[in-house]
Amino acid sequence: MKILVVDDEQDVRLLFEQRFRREIRNGELFFYFSFSGEEALTFLRDHPSEVILILSDINMPGISGLELLGEIRRNNPLAPPVVMMITAYGDEENHRRALSLGANDFLTKPLDFSALKEKLKGIYEG
Amino acid sequence: MNLLSFLILFFVFRYLKRSARPAIPNWDQLLLWANIITGLLFLIEANKGTGVLGLLWMAILTGYAYRTPELEFFRPTLVPLLPYLFLSVLEKLARWFVPKFYDEYELYFEIATFAAFIWVAATWMNLRKQEKALAVEREKRQQEEETNKVIAAQKNELEYLVEERTAELRAQKEELETTLEHLRATQDQLIQSEKMASLGELTAGIAHEIQNPLNFVNNFSEVSVELIDELREEETKDKPDTELISDLLEDLRQNLEKISHHGKRADSIVKGMLQHSRVSTGQKEETDLNALADEYLRLAYHGLRAKDKTFNAKLVTEFDPALGKANVIAQDLGRVLLNLFTNAFYAVTEKKKALGGAFEPQVSVQTRRQADGIEIRVRDNGTGMPEAVRQKIFQPFFTTKPTGQGTGLGLSLSYDIVTKGHGGTLDVRTKDGEYTEFIIHIPAS
């Protein structure tokens, strides 16, 4: 399963690669990384229908996670990827907005990786 | 000649009647009786007298007057009578005892007596004149005294007025001093509250900025524990995969580096926050303005983001790598930058509200080393300002924000910090509806 992680923090890449080292080694999961909303849109345009799941931070300079979500939903009406939004703890308003824009799930920072793993497994096996 | 003494007596009585009343009981009655007796004696003497009765009566009265202390004031009037009395008595005695001698020298006796009488009259007239002059003098003095009294009263009144006015002025002065003190205290409070307001704007940004590195610290620590478990597991195998062990160890090293890096990141944010809230030391120190501008740009951005979730802006940084360090008061200049960034974000937010989706907000910061110093430009493509507003933005308490949202002190304090604190300039370029650009120039020290 190919997953695109969008976050303006570069170290997210290292973190995900270590957290999911077994899954990556087994070939279960494959991660791409974009460090801004703009970069993510370019990537998605260059690799259409390749990514099944998108994990995106909301709070980013430039195109925010919510705008990115809106774009994704507009551009991919036929094969909609699963989109999970990530933002800071206790942000009710963004939660509501993300869901109304068509987010499939909502994750709060700091990320609970074991819970994320369970969710990914559910999507992967289901 | 014999009746002259009566003439003198009548004059005396008249004079006494007109002058001040002496402290003698029944004075008026005494005077009346003296008049009556004198009148009777006059009648007797006028018929066929020798003039002796008149003289005798006169001598009695004069003696009485001399012996009465209450009539002392009268003595100067009596003194001229004495030669007359003496000469008259001498004349009578001469007529009786040496008639021959008297007859021979009668004319001389009469002339002498008459001269004494004239002398009495002249002296009296003189006295009279003197008395009149005295009375005039007395009256004058009385008037003067009255005038003095009036002047004294006026002086008193004036002094009272002056005192009253002085007290009034003193009270006013004290009131003004108190007011001035209040104003000073209020000014200090306002500056402090402006600082706290900008700190409030920072808090959300700071929370976000600290949360991220902390998440990394936690995550990298946890994942490192997993890595160590995996390492142990690999070691207990019969044939450990040395390549995997080497990879794991490399990852561990990298993680520890990341933990340290993000720990330091959080540390510098907390330090920056403390520095912002602290009273400025006023000490200039070598500062990396690129780092300072970057830090405050991020803080301001996330601060606004935390308040307005829908807000977004493109941040453009153009840092001159050859900028080098500048000798500035870092806290103060940080406040200036924060203020300019906050304003820039506010301007683009307002424009976004007005224009909606088509508008792409952008805030940029640019540093540049110049021959004579360092230049920092903060530019936004927000609402801009009309000329009327541009002219007033550095005035204290001028704000275009709604009541309660801005103190109106931000730019005025910033202006003071750049110009007075650093000898630099703070300029603004703007076009209404298009853009605003603030240019800080710090001269090379």
Coordinates of C-alpha atoms in Angstrom, one line a residue:
Chain A
M1 CA 0.0 0.0 0.0
K2 CA 1.4 3.4 -1.0
I3 CA 1.0 6.2 1.5
L4 CA 1.8 9.9 1.0
V5 CA 2.7 11.8 4.2
V6 CA 2.4 15.5 4.0
D7 CA 4.0 17.6 6.7
D8 CA 6.3 20.7 6.7
E9 CA 8.6 19.0 9.3
Q10 CA 11.4 17.2 7.4
D11 CA 12.1 14.8 10.3
V12 CA 8.7 13.2 9.9
R13 CA 10.3 11.1 7.1
L14 CA 12.9 9.6 9.4
L15 CA 10.3 9.1 12.1
F16 CA 7.8 7.2 9.8
E17 CA 10.6 5.2 8.3
Q18 CA 11.7 4.0 11.7
R19 CA 8.2 3.5 13.2
F20 CA 7.2 1.4 10.2
R21 CA 10.5 -0.2 9.6
R22 CA 9.1 -3.8 9.7
E23 CA 6.2 -3.0 7.5
I24 CA 8.5 -1.2 5.0
R25 CA 11.0 -4.1 5.1
N26 CA 8.2 -6.6 4.5
G27 CA 6.9 -4.6 1.6
E28 CA 3.5 -4.1 3.2
L29 CA 3.7 -0.3 3.2
F30 CA 5.5 2.1 1.0
F31 CA 5.8 5.8 2.0
Y32 CA 6.2 9.0 0.0
F33 CA 6.8 12.3 1.6
S34 CA 5.9 15.8 0.7
F35 CA 6.9 18.8 2.8
S36 CA 4.2 21.2 1.7
G37 CA 0.7 21.2 0.3
E38 CA 2.1 22.5 -3.0
E39 CA 4.6 19.7 -3.2
A40 CA 1.9 17.2 -2.4
L41 CA -0.4 18.4 -5.2
T42 CA 2.5 18.2 -7.7
F43 CA 3.3 14.7 -6.6
L44 CA -0.3 13.6 -6.9
R45 CA -0.5 15.2 -10.4
D46 CA 2.7 13.3 -11.4
H47 CA 1.6 10.0 -9.9
P48 CA -2.1 9.8 -10.5
S49 CA -4.0 7.0 -8.8
E50 CA -0.9 5.6 -7.3
V51 CA -1.4 6.6 -3.7
I52 CA -4.2 4.9 -1.8
L53 CA -3.8 6.8 1.5
I54 CA -2.8 10.3 2.3
L55 CA -1.8 11.4 5.8
S56 CA -1.7 15.2 5.9
D57 CA -0.9 17.7 8.6
I58 CA -3.3 20.7 8.6
N59 CA -1.1 23.4 10.0
M60 CA 1.4 24.2 7.2
P61 CA 2.6 27.4 5.6
G62 CA 1.3 28.0 2.1
I63 CA -1.5 25.6 1.1
S64 CA -2.9 24.2 4.3
G65 CA -3.9 20.6 4.9
L66 CA -7.6 21.5 4.6
E67 CA -7.1 23.2 1.2
L68 CA -5.1 20.2 0.1
L69 CA -7.9 18.0 1.2
G70 CA -10.4 20.1 -0.8
E71 CA -8.2 19.9 -3.9
I72 CA -7.8 16.2 -3.6
R73 CA -11.5 15.7 -3.3
R74 CA -12.1 17.9 -6.4
N75 CA -9.4 16.3 -8.6
N76 CA -10.1 12.7 -7.9
P77 CA -13.8 12.0 -8.0
L78 CA -13.4 8.6 -9.5
A79 CA -10.8 6.9 -7.4
P80 CA -10.9 8.9 -4.1
P81 CA -7.9 8.1 -1.9
V82 CA -8.4 7.7 1.8
V83 CA -7.3 10.9 3.5
M84 CA -6.4 11.2 7.2
M85 CA -5.8 14.6 8.6
I86 CA -3.4 15.3 11.4
T87 CA -3.4 18.4 13.6
A88 CA -2.6 19.7 17.1
Y89 CA -4.4 18.3 20.1
G90 CA -7.9 19.5 20.9
D91 CA -8.6 21.4 17.7
E92 CA -12.3 20.8 17.4
E93 CA -13.0 23.3 14.7
N94 CA -10.4 21.8 12.3
H95 CA -11.8 18.4 13.1
R96 CA -15.3 19.5 12.0
R97 CA -14.0 21.2 8.9
A98 CA -11.8 18.3 7.9
L99 CA -14.8 15.9 8.2
S100 CA -17.1 18.2 6.2
L101 CA -14.4 18.5 3.5
G102 CA -14.4 14.8 3.2
A103 CA -11.7 13.5 5.4
N104 CA -11.9 9.8 6.1
D105 CA -10.3 10.1 9.5
F106 CA -8.7 12.4 11.9
L107 CA -5.5 12.0 13.9
T108 CA -4.2 14.3 16.7
K109 CA -0.6 15.1 17.5
P110 CA 1.4 13.7 19.1
L111 CA 0.6 10.7 16.8
D112 CA -0.2 7.4 18.4
F113 CA 1.7 5.2 16.0
S114 CA 0.4 1.9 17.3
A115 CA -3.2 3.2 16.8
L116 CA -2.2 4.4 13.3
K117 CA -0.7 1.0 12.6
E118 CA -4.0 -0.6 13.5
K119 CA -5.9 1.7 11.3
L120 CA -3.6 1.2 8.4
K121 CA -3.8 -2.6 8.8
G122 CA -7.6 -2.3 8.7
I123 CA -7.5 -0.4 5.4
Y124 CA -4.7 -2.7 4.0
E125 CA -6.6 -5.9 4.9
G126 CA -10.0 -4.6 4.2
Chain B
M1 CA -9.0 151.3 82.5
N2 CA -10.7 149.7 85.4
L3 CA -13.0 147.6 83.2
L4 CA -10.3 146.0 81.2
S5 CA -10.0 143.1 83.7
F6 CA -13.7 142.3 83.1
L7 CA -13.1 142.3 79.3
I8 CA -10.3 139.9 79.9
L9 CA -12.4 137.7 82.2
F10 CA -15.3 137.5 79.7
F11 CA -12.8 136.5 77.0
V12 CA -11.4 133.8 79.3
F13 CA -14.9 132.4 80.1
R14 CA -15.8 132.4 76.4
Y15 CA -12.5 130.6 75.7
L16 CA -13.1 128.0 78.4
K17 CA -16.7 127.4 77.2
R18 CA -15.5 126.6 73.8
S19 CA -12.6 124.5 74.7
A20 CA -12.8 120.8 75.8
R21 CA -14.6 120.1 79.0
P22 CA -12.2 119.4 81.9
A23 CA -12.9 116.6 84.3
I24 CA -14.3 118.8 87.1
P25 CA -17.8 118.0 88.5
N26 CA -20.5 120.7 87.8
W27 CA -18.1 122.5 85.5
D28 CA -20.8 124.1 83.5
Q29 CA -22.5 125.4 86.6
L30 CA -19.2 126.7 88.0
L31 CA -18.7 128.5 84.7
L32 CA -22.2 130.0 84.9
W33 CA -21.7 131.2 88.4
A34 CA -18.3 132.7 87.5
N35 CA -20.0 134.6 84.7
I36 CA -22.8 135.8 86.9
I37 CA -20.4 137.0 89.7
T38 CA -18.2 138.7 87.1
G39 CA -21.4 140.4 85.7
L40 CA -22.4 141.7 89.1
L41 CA -18.9 142.9 89.9
F42 CA -18.8 144.6 86.5
L43 CA -22.1 146.5 87.3
I44 CA -20.7 147.6 90.7
E45 CA -17.4 148.7 89.2
A46 CA -19.0 150.4 86.2
N47 CA -21.1 152.6 88.5
K48 CA -18.4 153.9 90.6
G49 CA -15.6 151.6 91.3
T50 CA -11.9 151.7 91.7
G51 CA -11.2 148.6 89.7
V52 CA -9.9 146.7 92.7
L53 CA -12.8 144.2 92.8
G54 CA -12.2 143.2 89.2
L55 CA -8.5 142.7 89.9
L56 CA -9.2 140.8 93.2
W57 CA -11.7 138.5 91.4
M58 CA -9.3 137.9 88.6
A59 CA -6.5 137.1 91.0
I60 CA -8.8 134.6 92.9
L61 CA -9.8 132.9 89.6
T62 CA -6.2 132.7 88.4
G63 CA -5.0 131.3 91.7
Y64 CA -7.8 128.7 91.5
A65 CA -6.9 127.8 88.0
Y66 CA -3.2 127.4 88.9
R67 CA -4.0 125.1 91.8
T68 CA -6.4 122.8 89.9
P69 CA -4.5 120.1 88.0
E70 CA -7.5 119.5 85.7
L71 CA -7.0 123.0 84.3
E72 CA -3.3 122.5 83.5
F73 CA -4.0 122.8 79.8
F74 CA -5.2 126.4 80.5
R75 CA -1.9 127.6 82.0
P76 CA -0.4 129.0 78.8
T77 CA -3.4 131.2 78.6
L78 CA -3.1 132.4 82.1
V79 CA 0.7 133.2 82.0
P80 CA 0.2 136.5 80.0
L81 CA -2.3 137.6 82.7
L82 CA 0.3 137.7 85.4
P83 CA 2.2 140.8 84.2
Y84 CA -1.1 142.5 83.7
L85 CA -2.2 141.6 87.2
F86 CA 1.1 142.6 88.7
L87 CA 1.2 146.0 87.0
S88 CA -2.5 146.7 87.8
V89 CA -2.0 145.9 91.4
L90 CA 1.2 148.0 91.4
E91 CA -0.7 150.9 90.0
K92 CA -3.5 150.7 92.7
L93 CA -0.9 150.4 95.5
A94 CA 1.0 153.4 94.1
R95 CA -2.2 155.4 93.8
W96 CA -3.1 154.7 97.5
F97 CA 0.2 154.8 99.2
V98 CA 2.3 157.3 97.1
P99 CA -0.3 159.5 95.4
K100 CA 2.3 162.2 94.7
F101 CA 4.5 159.8 92.9
Y102 CA 1.5 158.3 91.2
D103 CA 0.2 161.6 90.0
E104 CA 3.6 162.5 88.6
Y105 CA 4.0 159.2 86.7
E106 CA 0.3 158.3 86.1
L107 CA 0.7 158.3 82.4
Y108 CA 3.6 155.8 82.6
F109 CA 1.6 153.5 85.0
E110 CA -1.3 153.6 82.6
I111 CA 0.8 153.0 79.5
A112 CA 2.5 150.1 81.3
T113 CA -0.8 148.5 82.3
F114 CA -2.3 149.1 78.9
A115 CA 0.8 147.6 77.3
A116 CA 0.4 144.5 79.5
F117 CA -3.2 144.3 78.4
I118 CA -2.1 144.6 74.7
W119 CA 0.5 141.9 75.4
V120 CA -2.3 139.7 76.8
A121 CA -4.4 140.2 73.8
A122 CA -1.5 139.6 71.4
T123 CA -0.3 136.5 73.2
W124 CA -3.9 135.2 73.2
M125 CA -4.3 135.8 69.5
N126 CA -1.0 134.1 68.9
L127 CA -2.1 131.1 71.1
R128 CA -5.4 131.1 69.2
K129 CA -3.5 130.9 65.9
Q130 CA -1.2 128.2 67.2
E131 CA -4.2 126.3 68.4
K132 CA -5.9 126.6 65.1
A133 CA -2.8 125.4 63.3
L134 CA -2.6 122.5 65.8
A135 CA -6.2 121.7 65.1
V136 CA -5.5 121.7 61.4
E137 CA -2.4 119.6 62.0
R138 CA -4.4 117.2 64.2
E139 CA -7.1 116.9 61.7
K140 CA -4.5 116.2 59.0
R141 CA -2.9 113.6 61.2
Q142 CA -6.3 112.1 61.9
Q143 CA -7.0 112.0 58.2
E144 CA -3.6 110.4 57.6
E145 CA -4.3 107.9 60.3
E146 CA -7.6 107.1 58.7
T147 CA -6.0 106.8 55.3
N148 CA -3.3 104.6 56.9
K149 CA -6.0 102.5 58.4
V150 CA -7.7 102.1 55.1
I151 CA -4.4 101.2 53.5
A152 CA -3.6 98.7 56.2
A153 CA -7.0 97.2 55.7
Q154 CA -6.5 97.0 52.0
K155 CA -3.0 95.6 52.6
N156 CA -4.5 92.9 54.8
E157 CA -7.1 92.1 52.3
L158 CA -4.5 92.0 49.5
E159 CA -2.3 89.7 51.6
Y160 CA -5.2 87.5 52.3
L161 CA -6.0 87.4 48.6
V162 CA -2.4 86.6 47.7
E163 CA -2.3 83.9 50.3
E164 CA -5.5 82.5 49.0
R165 CA -4.2 82.6 45.4
T166 CA -0.9 81.0 46.5
A167 CA -2.7 78.2 48.2
E168 CA -4.9 77.7 45.1
L169 CA -1.8 77.6 42.9
R170 CA 0.0 75.2 45.3
A171 CA -3.0 72.9 45.2
Q172 CA -3.1 73.1 41.4
K173 CA 0.6 72.4 41.2
E174 CA 0.2 69.4 43.5
E175 CA -2.7 68.2 41.5
L176 CA -0.7 68.5 38.3
E177 CA 2.2 66.7 39.8
T178 CA -0.1 63.9 40.9
T179 CA -1.6 63.8 37.4
L180 CA 1.8 63.7 35.9
E181 CA 2.8 60.8 38.1
H182 CA -0.4 59.0 37.1
L183 CA 0.3 59.6 33.5
R184 CA 3.9 58.3 33.9
A185 CA 2.6 55.2 35.6
T186 CA -0.1 54.7 32.9
Q187 CA 2.5 55.1 30.2
D188 CA 4.7 52.4 31.8
Q189 CA 1.6 50.2 32.1
L190 CA 0.7 50.8 28.5
I191 CA 4.1 49.9 27.3
Q192 CA 4.0 46.8 29.5
S193 CA 0.6 45.9 28.3
E194 CA 1.6 46.4 24.7
K195 CA 4.5 43.9 25.4
M196 CA 2.1 41.5 27.0
A197 CA -0.4 41.9 24.2
S198 CA 2.3 41.0 21.7
L199 CA 3.3 38.1 24.0
G200 CA -0.3 37.0 24.0
E201 CA -0.2 36.9 20.2
L202 CA 2.9 34.9 20.5
T203 CA 1.7 32.3 23.0
A204 CA -0.3 30.2 20.5
G205 CA 2.6 30.4 18.1
I206 CA 5.0 29.4 20.9
A207 CA 2.7 26.5 21.9
H208 CA 2.7 25.2 18.3
E209 CA 6.4 25.8 17.9
I210 CA 7.2 23.9 21.1
Q211 CA 4.7 21.1 20.6
N212 CA 6.4 20.0 17.3
P213 CA 9.9 19.5 18.7
L214 CA 8.5 17.9 21.8
N215 CA 6.6 15.4 19.7
F216 CA 9.8 14.6 17.9
V217 CA 11.7 14.1 21.1
N218 CA 9.0 11.8 22.4
N219 CA 8.7 9.9 19.1
F220 CA 12.4 9.4 18.5
S221 CA 12.9 8.3 22.1
E222 CA 10.1 5.7 21.8
V223 CA 11.3 4.4 18.4
S224 CA 14.8 4.2 19.8
V225 CA 13.5 1.9 22.6
E226 CA 12.0 -0.3 19.8
L227 CA 15.3 -0.3 17.9
I228 CA 17.2 -1.4 21.0
D229 CA 14.6 -4.2 21.5
E230 CA 15.2 -5.3 18.0
L231 CA 19.0 -5.1 18.5
R232 CA 18.8 -7.4 21.5
E233 CA 16.5 -9.8 19.6
E234 CA 19.0 -9.9 16.8
E235 CA 22.0 -10.5 19.2
T236 CA 20.3 -13.5 20.8
K237 CA 20.0 -15.3 17.4
D238 CA 22.5 -18.0 16.5
K239 CA 23.5 -16.2 13.4
P240 CA 23.0 -12.4 14.0
D241 CA 22.6 -10.3 10.9
T242 CA 25.6 -7.9 11.3
E243 CA 24.4 -5.6 8.5
L244 CA 21.0 -5.2 10.3
I245 CA 22.8 -4.6 13.6
S246 CA 25.0 -2.0 12.0
D247 CA 21.9 -0.3 10.4
L248 CA 20.1 -0.3 13.7
L249 CA 23.0 1.2 15.5
E250 CA 23.3 3.9 12.8
D251 CA 19.5 4.6 13.2
L252 CA 20.0 4.9 16.9
R253 CA 22.8 7.4 16.5
Q254 CA 20.7 9.4 14.1
N255 CA 17.7 9.3 16.5
L256 CA 19.8 10.6 19.4
E257 CA 21.0 13.4 17.2
K258 CA 17.4 14.2 16.3
I259 CA 16.4 14.2 20.0
S260 CA 19.1 16.5 20.8
H261 CA 18.3 18.8 17.8
H262 CA 14.6 19.1 18.7
G263 CA 15.4 19.5 22.4
K264 CA 17.6 22.5 21.5
R265 CA 14.9 23.8 19.2
A266 CA 12.4 23.9 22.0
D267 CA 15.0 25.3 24.3
S268 CA 15.7 28.3 22.0
I269 CA 11.9 29.0 21.7
V270 CA 11.5 29.1 25.4
K271 CA 14.5 31.3 25.7
G272 CA 13.1 33.6 23.1
M273 CA 9.8 33.8 24.8
L274 CA 11.5 34.6 28.1
Q275 CA 13.6 37.2 26.4
H276 CA 10.5 38.8 25.0
S277 CA 8.7 39.1 28.2
R278 CA 11.7 40.3 30.1
V279 CA 12.4 44.0 30.6
S280 CA 14.9 45.0 27.9
T281 CA 18.5 45.1 29.2
G282 CA 19.3 47.7 26.6
Q283 CA 22.5 45.9 26.0
K284 CA 23.6 45.6 22.4
E285 CA 25.0 42.2 21.4
E286 CA 26.2 40.5 18.2
T287 CA 23.0 39.1 16.8
D288 CA 22.3 36.9 13.7
L289 CA 19.4 39.0 12.3
N290 CA 18.5 36.2 9.8
A291 CA 17.8 33.8 12.6
L292 CA 16.0 36.5 14.6
A293 CA 13.8 37.4 11.6
D294 CA 13.1 33.7 10.8
E295 CA 12.2 32.9 14.4
Y296 CA 9.8 35.8 14.8
L297 CA 8.2 35.3 11.4
R298 CA 7.4 31.7 12.4
L299 CA 6.1 32.7 15.8
A300 CA 3.9 35.5 14.4
Y301 CA 2.6 33.2 11.7
H302 CA 1.7 30.3 14.0
G303 CA 0.3 32.8 16.5
L304 CA -2.2 34.0 14.0
R305 CA -2.8 30.5 12.7
A306 CA -3.8 29.4 16.2
K307 CA -6.4 32.2 16.4
D308 CA -7.7 31.9 12.9
K309 CA -7.6 28.3 11.7
T310 CA -8.7 29.2 8.2
F311 CA -5.9 31.6 7.7
N312 CA -3.0 30.8 5.5
A313 CA -0.2 32.7 3.9
K314 CA 2.8 32.1 1.8
L315 CA 6.0 32.9 3.8
V316 CA 8.9 34.1 1.6
T317 CA 12.3 34.5 3.2
E318 CA 15.2 36.0 1.4
F319 CA 18.1 36.0 3.7
D320 CA 21.4 37.5 2.7
P321 CA 23.9 34.7 3.5
A322 CA 26.6 37.4 3.8
L323 CA 24.6 39.4 6.3
G324 CA 26.9 38.6 9.2
K325 CA 26.1 39.6 12.7
A326 CA 24.9 43.0 13.8
N327 CA 25.3 44.8 17.1
V328 CA 21.7 45.3 18.2
I329 CA 19.5 45.0 21.3
A330 CA 18.1 41.6 20.2
Q331 CA 15.0 41.6 22.4
D332 CA 14.0 45.1 21.2
L333 CA 14.6 44.4 17.6
G334 CA 12.7 41.1 18.0
R335 CA 9.7 43.1 19.2
V336 CA 9.9 45.4 16.2
L337 CA 10.0 42.4 13.8
L338 CA 7.2 40.7 15.6
N339 CA 5.1 43.8 15.4
L340 CA 5.8 44.3 11.7
F341 CA 5.0 40.6 11.0
T342 CA 1.8 40.7 13.1
N343 CA 0.7 43.8 11.2
A344 CA 1.6 42.2 7.8
F345 CA -0.5 39.1 8.7
Y346 CA -3.3 41.2 9.8
A347 CA -3.3 43.1 6.5
V348 CA -3.3 40.0 4.4
T349 CA -6.0 38.5 6.6
E350 CA -8.3 41.5 6.1
K351 CA -7.7 41.4 2.4
K352 CA -8.5 37.7 2.3
K353 CA -11.7 38.3 4.1
A354 CA -12.7 40.9 1.5
L355 CA -11.5 39.1 -1.6
G356 CA -11.9 35.5 -0.7
G357 CA -10.4 32.5 -2.6
A358 CA -8.8 34.3 -5.5
F359 CA -6.3 36.2 -3.3
E360 CA -3.1 34.5 -2.3
P361 CA -1.7 36.1 0.9
Q362 CA 2.0 36.5 1.0
V363 CA 4.3 37.9 3.7
S364 CA 8.0 38.2 2.9
V365 CA 11.1 39.2 4.8
Q366 CA 14.3 40.1 3.2
T367 CA 17.7 40.9 4.7
R368 CA 20.5 42.7 2.9
R369 CA 24.0 43.8 3.8
Q370 CA 24.7 47.3 2.5
A371 CA 27.8 49.4 2.5
D372 CA 26.6 51.5 5.4
G373 CA 24.7 48.9 7.5
I374 CA 22.0 46.3 7.3
E375 CA 18.5 46.5 5.8
I376 CA 15.5 44.4 6.7
R377 CA 12.4 44.6 4.6
V378 CA 9.0 43.2 5.7
R379 CA 6.5 43.2 2.9
D380 CA 3.0 42.0 2.6
N381 CA 0.5 42.0 -0.3
G382 CA -2.4 42.9 2.0
T383 CA -4.7 45.8 2.2
G384 CA -2.1 48.6 2.0
M385 CA -2.8 52.0 3.4
P386 CA -4.2 55.3 2.1
E387 CA -1.9 58.3 2.5
A388 CA -3.9 59.7 5.4
V389 CA -3.3 56.5 7.4
R390 CA 0.3 56.2 6.3
Q391 CA 1.1 59.6 7.8
K392 CA -0.2 58.7 11.2
I393 CA 1.0 55.1 11.7
F394 CA 4.0 56.0 13.9
Q395 CA 1.9 58.2 16.2
P396 CA 1.3 56.6 19.6
F397 CA -2.3 55.2 20.1
F398 CA -3.1 55.4 16.4
T399 CA -4.6 52.2 15.2
T400 CA -6.9 51.1 12.4
K401 CA -7.9 47.9 14.3
P402 CA -11.3 47.7 16.0
T403 CA -11.4 48.8 19.6
G404 CA -9.8 46.3 21.9
Q405 CA -7.7 44.6 19.2
G406 CA -4.7 47.0 19.1
T407 CA -3.1 49.3 21.6
G408 CA -1.9 51.7 18.9
L409 CA 1.5 51.5 20.5
G410 CA 3.2 48.8 18.4
L411 CA 4.5 50.9 15.5
S412 CA 5.3 53.9 17.7
L413 CA 7.4 51.8 20.0
S414 CA 9.0 50.1 17.0
Y415 CA 9.9 53.4 15.6
D416 CA 11.5 54.5 18.9
I417 CA 13.4 51.2 19.1
V418 CA 14.8 51.5 15.6
T419 CA 15.5 55.3 15.6
K420 CA 16.4 56.1 19.2
G421 CA 17.7 52.7 20.3
H422 CA 19.7 51.9 17.2
G423 CA 20.2 55.2 15.4
G424 CA 18.5 53.7 12.4
T425 CA 15.5 54.5 10.2
L426 CA 12.1 52.9 9.9
D427 CA 10.4 53.7 6.6
V428 CA 7.2 52.6 5.0
R429 CA 6.1 52.2 1.4
T430 CA 2.6 51.3 0.6
K431 CA -0.1 51.4 -2.0
D432 CA -3.7 51.3 -0.9
G433 CA -5.1 47.9 -1.6
E434 CA -1.9 46.5 -3.0
Y435 CA 1.0 46.2 -0.6
T436 CA 2.8 47.5 2.4
E437 CA 6.6 47.4 2.9
F438 CA 8.5 48.4 6.0
I439 CA 12.2 49.0 5.7
I440 CA 14.4 48.9 8.7
H441 CA 17.9 50.3 8.3
I442 CA 20.4 49.7 11.0
P443 CA 23.7 51.6 10.4
A444 CA 27.0 49.8 10.8
S445 CA 28.3 50.6 14.3

